[in-house]
Short mmCIF file of C-alpha atoms and ligand atoms in Angstrom, two decimals:
data_model
loop_
_atom_site.label_atom_id
_atom_site.label_comp_id
_atom_site.label_asym_id
_atom_site.label_seq_id
_atom_site.Cartn_x
_atom_site.Cartn_y
_atom_site.Cartn_z
CA MET A 1 16.69 18.02 -16.58
CA GLN A 2 14.70 15.79 -15.51
CA ILE A 3 10.40 16.35 -16.77
CA GLN A 4 9.86 17.13 -13.03
CA GLU A 5 12.03 20.27 -12.99
CA ILE A 6 11.00 21.22 -16.67
CA LEU A 7 7.53 21.37 -15.10
CA LYS A 8 8.48 23.68 -12.63
CA THR A 9 10.59 26.06 -14.49
CA GLU A 10 9.24 29.39 -15.39
CA PRO A 11 8.84 29.80 -19.13
CA GLN A 12 10.71 32.22 -21.07
CA ASN A 13 10.78 30.58 -24.44
CA GLN A 14 14.46 29.10 -23.46
CA GLU A 15 15.53 25.99 -25.04
CA VAL A 16 14.83 22.70 -23.43
CA THR A 17 15.43 19.00 -23.80
CA VAL A 18 13.00 16.46 -22.87
CA LYS A 19 13.93 12.77 -22.90
CA GLY A 20 11.55 10.22 -21.84
CA TRP A 21 8.89 8.01 -23.57
CA VAL A 22 5.71 8.91 -25.19
CA ARG A 23 2.48 8.29 -23.44
CA THR A 24 -0.02 9.43 -26.07
CA LYS A 25 0.14 11.10 -29.42
CA ARG A 26 -2.99 13.24 -30.47
CA GLY A 27 -4.27 15.58 -33.15
CA GLN A 28 -3.11 15.50 -36.61
CA SER A 29 0.13 15.92 -38.91
CA ALA A 30 -0.70 19.67 -39.35
CA LEU A 31 -0.63 19.84 -35.00
CA SER A 32 0.01 17.07 -32.78
CA PHE A 33 0.37 16.74 -29.13
CA VAL A 34 2.67 14.59 -27.67
CA HIS A 35 2.67 13.67 -23.63
CA ILE A 36 6.19 12.38 -22.60
CA ASN A 37 7.10 10.87 -19.33
CA ASP A 38 10.31 9.80 -17.71
CA GLY A 39 9.41 8.71 -14.83
CA SER A 40 10.56 11.56 -12.64
CA THR A 41 6.94 12.36 -11.79
CA ILE A 42 3.38 10.97 -12.58
CA HIS A 43 3.12 14.36 -15.09
CA ASN A 44 3.62 14.29 -18.54
CA ILE A 45 4.85 16.99 -20.35
CA GLN A 46 3.33 17.75 -23.71
CA ALA A 47 5.14 19.07 -26.63
CA VAL A 48 3.16 20.56 -29.41
CA VAL A 49 4.38 19.57 -32.73
CA ASP A 50 3.67 21.85 -36.20
CA GLY A 51 4.21 19.35 -39.07
CA GLU A 52 5.83 22.10 -41.00
CA LYS A 53 8.95 22.09 -38.30
CA ILE A 54 8.90 18.17 -37.85
CA PRO A 55 9.64 16.23 -41.03
CA GLU A 56 6.54 13.34 -41.19
CA GLY A 57 8.76 10.14 -41.41
CA VAL A 58 9.89 11.43 -37.89
CA MET A 59 6.42 11.81 -36.32
CA LYS A 60 5.37 8.32 -37.90
CA LYS A 61 7.59 7.02 -35.28
CA VAL A 62 6.48 9.02 -32.53
CA THR A 63 4.00 6.59 -31.24
CA CYS A 64 3.22 5.06 -27.69
CA GLY A 65 5.72 3.54 -26.06
CA ALA A 66 8.89 4.97 -28.38
CA CYS A 67 11.32 6.63 -26.61
CA VAL A 68 12.28 10.05 -27.92
CA GLU A 69 14.30 13.20 -27.60
CA ILE A 70 12.13 16.61 -27.73
CA LYS A 71 14.04 19.93 -28.51
CA GLY A 72 11.95 23.18 -28.32
CA GLU A 73 10.97 26.28 -26.66
CA LEU A 74 9.60 26.08 -23.53
CA VAL A 75 6.17 27.85 -23.17
CA ALA A 76 3.60 28.97 -21.14
CA SER A 77 0.68 26.37 -21.89
CA ALA A 78 -2.44 27.80 -23.85
CA GLY A 79 -4.32 24.28 -22.55
CA SER A 80 -5.78 23.70 -19.19
CA GLY A 81 -4.17 20.55 -17.32
CA GLN A 82 -0.78 21.92 -17.64
CA LYS A 83 1.48 25.41 -16.74
CA VAL A 84 3.86 24.76 -19.45
CA GLU A 85 4.60 22.89 -22.71
CA VAL A 86 7.26 22.50 -25.40
CA ASN A 87 7.11 23.77 -28.91
CA ALA A 88 9.04 21.32 -30.76
CA THR A 89 12.18 22.16 -32.92
CA SER A 90 13.44 18.58 -33.17
CA ILE A 91 12.70 15.43 -32.78
CA LYS A 92 14.88 12.38 -32.29
CA ILE A 93 13.77 8.94 -31.88
CA TYR A 94 16.12 6.74 -29.38
CA GLY A 95 13.89 3.26 -29.56
CA GLU A 96 10.99 2.90 -31.97
CA ALA A 97 7.96 1.24 -30.28
CA ASP A 98 4.92 -0.50 -33.01
CA GLU A 99 2.06 -1.18 -32.21
CA THR A 100 2.26 -4.46 -30.50
CA PHE A 101 3.67 -2.22 -27.49
CA PRO A 102 1.45 -3.72 -24.65
CA ILE A 103 0.88 -0.82 -22.83
CA GLN A 104 -1.58 1.55 -25.01
CA PRO A 105 -3.19 4.68 -23.66
CA LYS A 106 -6.36 2.68 -22.11
CA LYS A 107 -7.35 1.27 -19.08
CA HIS A 108 -5.17 -2.27 -18.31
CA SER A 109 -6.31 -4.62 -15.54
CA LEU A 110 -3.48 -5.46 -12.54
CA GLU A 111 -3.70 -8.94 -13.95
CA PHE A 112 -3.01 -8.09 -16.86
CA LEU A 113 0.15 -5.79 -16.02
CA ARG A 114 1.24 -8.23 -13.76
CA GLU A 115 1.81 -10.85 -16.84
CA LYS A 116 4.14 -7.36 -18.14
CA ALA A 117 6.12 -6.65 -15.12
CA HIS A 118 8.82 -5.86 -17.32
CA LEU A 119 6.68 -2.84 -18.88
CA ARG A 120 4.31 -1.57 -16.14
CA PHE A 121 6.49 0.67 -14.66
CA ARG A 122 5.63 2.47 -17.63
CA THR A 123 2.12 3.26 -16.36
CA SER A 124 0.87 6.15 -13.69
CA THR A 125 -0.31 3.79 -11.07
CA PHE A 126 3.13 1.63 -11.24
CA GLY A 127 5.34 4.70 -11.64
CA ALA A 128 3.49 6.30 -8.40
CA ILE A 129 3.93 2.90 -6.41
CA PHE A 130 7.55 2.99 -7.21
CA ARG A 131 8.43 6.25 -6.53
CA ILE A 132 6.46 5.66 -2.85
CA ARG A 133 8.39 2.87 -2.32
CA HIS A 134 11.26 4.55 -2.77
CA GLN A 135 10.19 7.66 -0.18
CA LEU A 136 8.80 5.10 2.16
CA SER A 137 12.54 3.17 2.36
CA HIS A 138 14.00 6.61 2.57
CA ALA A 139 11.81 7.78 5.33
CA VAL A 140 12.67 4.35 7.18
CA HIS A 141 16.25 4.84 6.97
CA GLN A 142 15.97 8.45 7.88
CA PHE A 143 13.71 7.41 11.21
CA PHE A 144 16.03 5.05 12.45
CA HIS A 145 18.96 7.28 11.88
CA GLU A 146 17.52 9.95 13.92
CA GLN A 147 16.78 7.56 16.86
CA ASN A 148 20.27 6.57 16.94
CA PHE A 149 20.17 3.35 15.59
CA PHE A 150 22.65 1.63 13.21
CA TYR A 151 21.65 -0.25 9.99
CA LEU A 152 22.99 -3.83 10.38
CA HIS A 153 23.25 -6.22 7.27
CA THR A 154 22.43 -9.32 8.22
CA PRO A 155 23.28 -12.80 5.91
CA ILE A 156 21.13 -13.80 3.81
CA ILE A 157 22.07 -17.43 3.74
CA THR A 158 21.75 -19.13 7.02
CA ALA A 159 22.21 -22.10 8.79
CA SER A 160 19.50 -21.89 11.39
CA ASP A 161 15.72 -21.25 10.92
CA ALA A 162 15.08 -18.57 12.86
CA GLU A 163 11.46 -18.36 13.06
CA GLY A 164 11.54 -22.41 13.76
CA ALA A 165 8.65 -22.83 11.36
CA GLY A 166 10.67 -24.82 8.46
CA GLU A 167 9.19 -22.68 5.49
CA MET A 168 12.88 -21.89 4.21
CA PHE A 169 14.37 -22.32 0.75
CA ARG A 170 17.51 -24.50 0.26
CA VAL A 171 20.76 -22.92 -0.81
CA THR A 172 23.31 -25.77 -1.88
CA THR A 173 25.64 -26.49 -4.67
CA PHE A 174 24.83 -30.00 -4.86
CA GLU A 175 23.31 -31.09 -8.34
CA ALA A 176 19.83 -32.38 -8.37
CA ASN A 177 19.64 -36.08 -8.19
CA LYS A 178 23.26 -36.61 -7.36
CA ALA A 179 23.86 -35.20 -3.57
CA PRO A 180 26.41 -37.43 -1.92
CA VAL A 181 24.79 -39.63 0.72
CA THR A 182 26.38 -40.95 3.77
CA PRO A 183 26.14 -44.69 4.93
CA ASP A 184 22.68 -44.58 6.41
CA GLY A 185 21.28 -42.95 3.50
CA SER A 186 21.00 -39.50 3.97
CA VAL A 187 22.46 -36.09 2.36
CA ASP A 188 25.96 -35.66 3.40
CA PHE A 189 25.88 -32.13 4.10
CA LYS A 190 29.24 -32.08 5.05
CA GLN A 191 30.57 -32.08 1.43
CA ASP A 192 28.13 -29.02 0.39
CA PHE A 193 29.86 -25.88 0.28
CA PHE A 194 29.36 -24.73 3.48
CA GLY A 195 29.76 -28.21 5.01
CA LYS A 196 26.18 -27.82 6.62
CA GLU A 197 22.65 -27.52 5.59
CA THR A 198 21.93 -24.06 4.20
CA SER A 199 18.92 -21.97 3.34
CA LEU A 200 17.63 -18.15 2.38
CA THR A 201 17.15 -16.61 5.83
CA VAL A 202 13.47 -16.05 6.72
CA SER A 203 14.31 -13.26 9.46
CA GLY A 204 17.40 -11.30 10.16
CA GLN A 205 16.42 -11.02 13.88
CA LEU A 206 18.70 -13.64 15.05
CA GLU A 207 21.54 -11.94 14.10
CA GLY A 208 20.08 -8.38 14.50
CA GLU A 209 20.11 -9.49 18.17
CA LEU A 210 23.89 -10.13 18.63
CA GLY A 211 24.34 -6.64 17.10
CA ALA A 212 21.77 -4.96 19.69
CA LEU A 213 23.57 -6.72 22.60
CA ALA A 214 26.66 -4.59 21.63
CA LEU A 215 25.50 -1.53 19.81
CA SER A 216 22.41 -1.35 21.97
CA ARG A 217 20.23 -0.37 18.87
CA ILE A 218 20.51 -2.16 14.93
CA TYR A 219 18.20 -2.23 12.55
CA THR A 220 18.07 -4.58 9.25
CA PHE A 221 16.20 -3.75 6.20
CA GLY A 222 16.41 -6.44 3.54
CA PRO A 223 15.10 -9.90 1.74
CA THR A 224 14.01 -12.41 3.41
CA PHE A 225 12.34 -15.57 1.94
CA ARG A 226 9.67 -17.94 2.88
CA ALA A 227 8.72 -21.28 1.32
CA GLU A 228 5.22 -20.92 2.13
CA ASN A 229 2.33 -22.20 -0.05
CA SER A 230 0.19 -19.34 0.69
CA ASN A 231 -1.73 -18.04 -2.72
CA THR A 232 -2.96 -14.72 -0.96
CA THR A 233 -3.13 -11.11 -1.53
CA ARG A 234 -0.56 -10.62 1.60
CA HIS A 235 2.05 -13.49 1.07
CA LEU A 236 4.92 -13.47 -0.87
CA ALA A 237 7.86 -16.14 -0.96
CA GLU A 238 10.48 -13.04 -0.94
CA PHE A 239 9.85 -9.96 0.55
CA TRP A 240 11.44 -6.79 2.36
CA MET A 241 11.69 -6.92 6.12
CA ILE A 242 12.65 -3.98 8.51
CA GLU A 243 13.90 -5.43 12.02
CA PRO A 244 15.03 -3.13 14.83
CA GLU A 245 16.50 -4.52 17.69
CA MET A 246 16.77 -2.52 20.97
CA ALA A 247 18.89 -3.41 23.96
CA PHE A 248 17.00 -2.15 27.19
CA PHE A 249 13.19 -1.80 25.47
CA GLU A 250 10.72 -3.78 27.06
CA LEU A 251 7.41 -4.60 25.18
CA LYS A 252 6.25 -1.69 26.10
CA GLU A 253 8.77 0.61 24.84
CA ASN A 254 8.71 -1.52 21.65
CA MET A 255 5.01 -0.99 20.73
CA ASP A 256 6.12 2.49 21.40
CA LEU A 257 8.61 2.47 18.42
CA ALA A 258 6.30 0.70 16.42
CA GLU A 259 3.59 2.69 16.44
CA ALA A 260 6.35 6.39 15.96
CA PHE A 261 7.79 4.54 13.35
CA ILE A 262 4.76 3.73 11.40
CA LYS A 263 3.22 7.35 11.83
CA TYR A 264 6.86 8.90 10.60
CA VAL A 265 6.61 7.00 7.38
CA ILE A 266 3.28 7.75 6.82
CA LYS A 267 3.65 11.35 7.41
CA ASP A 268 6.79 11.51 5.32
CA VAL A 269 5.36 10.35 2.50
CA ILE A 270 2.16 12.40 2.61
CA LYS A 271 4.41 15.45 2.79
CA ASN A 272 6.89 14.35 -0.26
CA CYS A 273 4.60 12.27 -2.54
CA THR A 274 1.45 14.59 -2.72
CA ASP A 275 0.68 14.32 -6.45
CA ASP A 276 1.43 10.27 -6.79
CA LEU A 277 -0.94 10.03 -3.67
CA ASP A 278 -3.46 12.00 -5.01
CA PHE A 279 -3.29 10.00 -8.39
CA LEU A 280 -3.62 6.38 -6.24
CA ASP A 281 -6.25 7.85 -4.05
CA LYS A 282 -8.55 8.94 -7.43
CA ARG A 283 -7.80 5.14 -8.19
CA PHE A 284 -8.28 3.84 -4.77
CA GLN A 285 -12.02 5.79 -4.99
CA ASP A 286 -12.88 4.24 -8.60
CA GLU A 287 -11.96 0.94 -7.66
CA ASN A 288 -13.92 1.14 -4.23
CA LYS A 289 -16.75 1.98 -6.11
CA THR A 290 -16.85 -1.30 -7.99
CA LYS A 291 -17.08 -3.16 -4.85
CA PRO A 292 -19.98 -4.72 -3.19
CA GLN A 293 -21.56 -2.31 -0.50
CA ASN A 294 -20.16 -4.27 2.27
CA GLU A 295 -16.52 -4.14 1.16
CA ARG A 296 -16.41 -0.74 0.40
CA SER A 297 -14.21 1.83 2.25
CA GLU A 298 -15.99 4.79 3.66
CA HIS A 299 -12.71 6.83 3.31
CA THR A 300 -10.23 7.94 0.81
CA LEU A 301 -6.89 6.91 1.06
CA LEU A 302 -5.56 9.95 2.22
CA GLU A 303 -8.39 9.92 4.75
CA LYS A 304 -7.29 6.58 5.79
CA LEU A 305 -3.73 7.84 5.99
CA ASN A 306 -4.26 10.63 8.07
CA PHE A 307 -6.71 8.61 10.65
CA VAL A 308 -3.63 6.44 11.49
CA LEU A 309 -1.62 9.49 12.24
CA GLU A 310 -4.12 11.21 14.13
CA ASN A 311 -5.26 8.20 16.36
CA GLU A 312 -3.42 6.27 19.11
CA PHE A 313 -3.17 2.40 18.09
CA ALA A 314 -5.56 -0.26 20.44
CA ARG A 315 -3.78 -2.02 22.66
CA ILE A 316 -5.06 -5.37 24.30
CA THR A 317 -4.00 -8.47 25.31
CA TYR A 318 -4.82 -11.81 23.62
CA THR A 319 -6.73 -12.68 26.16
CA GLU A 320 -8.82 -9.28 26.01
CA ALA A 321 -8.72 -10.08 21.99
CA ILE A 322 -10.38 -13.30 22.65
CA ASP A 323 -13.03 -11.90 25.42
CA ILE A 324 -13.58 -9.59 22.65
CA LEU A 325 -14.45 -12.31 19.80
CA LEU A 326 -16.49 -14.38 22.22
CA ASN A 327 -19.00 -11.73 23.09
CA SER A 328 -19.12 -11.11 19.10
CA LYS A 329 -21.94 -11.02 16.92
CA PRO A 330 -20.21 -13.23 14.17
CA HIS A 331 -19.07 -15.61 16.84
CA LYS A 332 -22.39 -15.78 18.46
CA LYS A 333 -24.20 -16.08 14.76
CA LYS A 334 -21.59 -18.89 13.69
CA LYS A 335 -20.24 -16.63 11.30
CA PHE A 336 -16.79 -17.30 11.90
CA LYS A 337 -15.18 -20.07 9.71
CA PHE A 338 -12.81 -21.13 12.76
CA PRO A 339 -13.54 -21.93 15.89
CA VAL A 340 -12.50 -19.30 18.68
CA GLU A 341 -11.03 -20.34 21.86
CA TRP A 342 -8.10 -19.43 24.21
CA GLY A 343 -4.90 -20.71 22.39
CA ILE A 344 -5.84 -20.50 18.94
CA ASP A 345 -3.83 -18.78 16.59
CA LEU A 346 -6.05 -15.65 15.38
CA GLN A 347 -7.47 -16.23 11.73
CA SER A 348 -8.08 -13.75 9.53
CA GLU A 349 -11.28 -12.83 9.75
CA HIS A 350 -10.71 -12.59 13.50
CA GLU A 351 -7.89 -10.05 13.07
CA ARG A 352 -10.34 -8.19 10.82
CA PHE A 353 -13.26 -8.16 12.80
CA LEU A 354 -11.36 -6.91 15.92
CA VAL A 355 -9.39 -4.06 13.60
CA GLU A 356 -12.19 -3.54 10.89
CA LYS A 357 -15.25 -3.39 12.79
CA HIS A 358 -14.67 -3.73 16.54
CA PHE A 359 -11.64 -0.74 17.05
CA GLN A 360 -11.90 0.72 13.19
CA LYS A 361 -7.94 1.33 13.58
CA PRO A 362 -4.90 0.05 13.82
CA VAL A 363 -4.40 -2.96 17.13
CA ILE A 364 -1.52 -3.93 18.97
CA ILE A 365 -2.63 -7.15 20.51
CA THR A 366 -0.05 -8.69 22.99
CA ASP A 367 0.84 -11.55 25.34
CA TYR A 368 -0.15 -14.55 23.07
CA PRO A 369 0.06 -17.96 23.89
CA LYS A 370 3.49 -19.40 24.45
CA GLY A 371 2.70 -22.37 22.00
CA ILE A 372 1.60 -20.40 19.19
CA LYS A 373 4.97 -18.14 19.50
CA ALA A 374 8.48 -18.49 18.65
CA PHE A 375 10.90 -19.99 20.85
CA TYR A 376 12.89 -16.71 21.39
CA MET A 377 10.22 -14.76 23.07
CA LYS A 378 10.25 -13.98 26.59
CA GLN A 379 7.99 -16.14 28.81
CA ASN A 380 5.60 -14.21 30.92
CA GLU A 381 4.91 -14.56 34.79
CA ASP A 382 1.95 -16.28 34.33
CA GLY A 383 3.68 -19.24 32.33
CA LYS A 384 1.19 -19.71 29.71
CA THR A 385 1.70 -16.01 27.87
CA VAL A 386 4.79 -14.56 25.99
CA ALA A 387 5.72 -10.99 25.79
CA ALA A 388 4.60 -10.52 22.07
CA MET A 389 3.26 -8.20 19.94
CA ASP A 390 1.32 -8.31 16.89
CA VAL A 391 0.15 -4.76 14.75
CA LEU A 392 -3.00 -5.51 12.58
CA PHE A 393 -3.92 -2.71 10.21
CA PRO A 394 -7.14 -2.27 8.69
CA GLY A 395 -7.31 -4.25 5.56
CA ILE A 396 -4.25 -5.78 5.64
CA GLY A 397 -3.87 -7.98 8.82
CA GLU A 398 -0.68 -8.19 10.41
CA MET A 399 1.63 -5.61 9.73
CA ILE A 400 4.35 -6.10 12.28
CA GLY A 401 5.12 -9.17 14.27
CA GLY A 402 7.80 -8.71 17.52
CA SER A 403 8.27 -9.48 21.03
CA GLN A 404 10.66 -8.69 23.97
CA ARG A 405 13.37 -11.32 24.24
CA GLU A 406 13.94 -14.34 26.37
CA ASP A 407 17.02 -13.05 27.89
CA ASP A 408 17.47 -15.84 30.71
CA LEU A 409 19.91 -18.68 29.69
CA THR A 410 17.88 -21.73 31.61
CA LYS A 411 14.51 -20.33 30.50
CA LEU A 412 15.49 -20.15 26.83
CA LYS A 413 16.99 -23.22 26.85
CA THR A 414 14.07 -24.90 28.23
CA ARG A 415 11.87 -23.67 25.82
CA ILE A 416 14.14 -24.56 22.76
CA GLU A 417 14.48 -28.25 23.90
CA GLU A 418 10.42 -28.06 24.78
CA MET A 419 10.12 -26.95 21.04
CA GLY A 420 12.01 -29.77 19.80
CA ILE A 421 14.98 -27.46 18.30
CA GLU A 422 18.38 -28.19 17.84
CA GLU A 423 20.33 -26.56 20.59
CA GLU A 424 23.60 -26.99 19.30
CA SER A 425 22.86 -25.08 15.91
CA LEU A 426 22.34 -21.98 18.16
CA TRP A 427 25.04 -22.26 20.10
CA TRP A 428 26.31 -18.55 19.39
CA TYR A 429 22.67 -17.01 20.24
CA LEU A 430 22.85 -18.73 23.55
CA GLU A 431 26.29 -17.32 24.26
CA THR A 432 24.61 -13.75 24.57
CA ARG A 433 22.43 -14.67 27.19
CA LYS A 434 25.38 -16.49 28.97
CA TYR A 435 28.06 -13.50 28.75
CA GLY A 436 26.40 -10.19 29.92
CA THR A 437 22.67 -10.93 28.64
CA ALA A 438 20.48 -7.67 28.98
CA PRO A 439 16.62 -7.29 28.59
CA HIS A 440 15.95 -6.68 24.67
CA ALA A 441 13.25 -6.34 22.32
CA GLY A 442 12.39 -5.89 18.65
CA PHE A 443 10.02 -6.32 15.65
CA GLY A 444 9.72 -7.12 12.03
CA LEU A 445 7.69 -5.34 9.59
CA GLY A 446 6.20 -6.82 6.24
CA PHE A 447 7.48 -3.60 3.92
CA GLU A 448 5.24 -4.59 1.08
CA ARG A 449 2.41 -4.28 3.39
CA LEU A 450 3.35 -1.27 4.82
CA VAL A 451 3.50 -0.26 0.58
CA GLN A 452 0.06 -1.73 0.36
CA PHE A 453 -1.48 0.22 3.13
CA VAL A 454 0.32 3.32 1.71
CA THR A 455 -0.87 3.21 -1.66
CA GLY A 456 -4.20 1.60 -1.39
CA MET A 457 -3.22 -1.44 -3.63
CA GLY A 458 -5.34 -4.63 -2.77
CA ASN A 459 -2.46 -7.34 -3.60
CA ILE A 460 0.89 -7.40 -2.84
CA ARG A 461 2.20 -8.41 -5.68
CA ASP A 462 1.59 -4.78 -7.61
CA VAL A 463 3.72 -3.22 -4.80
CA ILE A 464 6.91 -5.17 -5.50
CA ALA A 465 8.52 -5.00 -8.95
CA PHE A 466 8.94 -8.54 -9.71
CA PRO A 467 6.99 -10.69 -7.21
CA ARG A 468 7.98 -14.00 -5.84
CA THR A 469 4.57 -16.45 -5.20
CA PRO A 470 4.41 -20.28 -5.75
CA GLY A 471 4.75 -20.83 -9.80
CA ASN A 472 5.56 -17.11 -10.36
CA VAL A 473 9.47 -15.95 -11.02
CA GLU A 474 9.50 -14.93 -14.96
CA PHE A 475 10.95 -11.61 -14.27
O1 LIG B 1 5.54 -12.34 12.09
P1 LIG B 1 7.03 -13.00 11.21
O2 LIG B 1 7.20 -13.96 10.69
O3 LIG B 1 7.98 -12.11 12.72
C1 LIG B 1 9.63 -12.34 12.07
O4 LIG B 1 9.89 -12.53 11.53
C2 LIG B 1 10.39 -11.64 13.37
N1 LIG B 1 11.66 -12.34 13.50
C3 LIG B 1 10.51 -10.18 13.10
C4 LIG B 1 11.10 -9.96 14.49
O5 LIG B 1 10.82 -9.97 15.58
N2 LIG B 1 12.34 -9.09 14.38
O6 LIG B 1 7.24 -11.49 10.37
C5 LIG B 1 7.36 -10.09 10.52
C6 LIG B 1 6.21 -9.39 9.38
C7 LIG B 1 4.98 -9.80 9.58
O7 LIG B 1 4.15 -9.06 10.42
C8 LIG B 1 4.54 -9.46 8.07
O8 LIG B 1 4.19 -7.82 7.93
C9 LIG B 1 5.54 -9.30 7.20
O9 LIG B 1 6.60 -9.82 8.21
N3 LIG B 1 5.42 -10.98 6.56
C10 LIG B 1 5.40 -11.19 5.25
N4 LIG B 1 5.20 -10.54 4.08
C11 LIG B 1 4.72 -10.73 2.91
N5 LIG B 1 4.82 -11.96 2.51
C12 LIG B 1 5.18 -13.08 3.53
N6 LIG B 1 4.94 -14.38 3.21
C13 LIG B 1 5.25 -12.83 5.02
N7 LIG B 1 5.22 -13.09 6.28
C14 LIG B 1 5.67 -12.60 6.73
MG1 LIG B 2 3.92 -13.25 12.93
#
């Protein structure tokens, strides 16, 4: 039995076996209390150790970080804080840990724990985060399965730049400095593994569209890679993205789906991760107290999550967003660092104003200027904007980016040419518009940003097991 099961078991002096890692040991050699955790739950189980039953030599090895097997009787606990405990009758040491074990029972900073990412799972905070991350992943699949979507595994190695932003990691089997060159001196990718220049994908969308234009509703959920040199609390070089793509959906249905999807997974976690969320909420509130007054959240973590469930997301066009910004106090008082005018890419200070100050809830912004969005977005009748949508969240910024897709072959080709993209490399994508094209739409949700919002963690590096950021690939 795992500790989460044992803790729920009716104590009747029955023998149980506890396997896990020692979190703390208190007391004297005559009587000591050992707290064990096996990661199955945030809660530890307490073993009460009578010095007469367990040899001193063994007890010496029961130290913080050691891995043990404790057999004993399950009894009702005399102390407060737990319903049951184990009266130890025998202890086996699987693995010792001496006093150099870095995760001692005291408060460690998140920065310190990032340097110990191989061991940080053994803290209550990271245990809670990764159990919630699991529950969220599960809820993602459940949501789409219930809505008749098929999980499509799109490739990780690709020869195309889906977002056209050129922030890709190259994939090659050429030896560094020894790549063959063509007579004109450029690298001869024909001789590379795939006979083409290849990279790690930034998005599964283009292939996802191919699936949707036959299976009707698909989603991807996989790793994506961006070689952007951003050292922020919201960017990773390797992150997980969920990308649904739906035939016969227009922008309105796309927005409805995005909103229903986020609400569904949050609700699922509130229902199934009560103890972990309670723990993280206390952490969130403690941390909140240390922040300067103007950055403090007025709400607890659970209040924030429930607020999202209970309120409709605001929906405005980009043009409306610009108007709100132009009429805002920070703009009039010249408090924004970046200028505000129609056509700009909204900066995070602008997004934060809209979401945190003006609407104080998630906001969906639609119909952005075509000049700042990808080639595949459906061009609106006005000739200036595209049927794009970004879902912005308080404290997070952009959680989702998506759009209705351009389904008109001629318009799509024109846009590709205008943006200087090589048409030949997208011949397969274009054929879906040539043969039986259909209105369709989709979006991408950055999974770590969702986990950040749900767990209340301020830094994206703390919601993925082994974060990849510029200069950071140790584990
Ligand atoms: O807005 P993005 O770039 O959109 C796409 O890639 C589309 N192909 C999606 C689609 O329509 N199928 O990225 C989507 C989301 C962002 O809203 C953000 O949440 C997340 O992916 N994201 C990142 N998350 C962590 N680190 C990064 N470097 C991220 N870049 C984007
Ligand atoms: Mg985006």
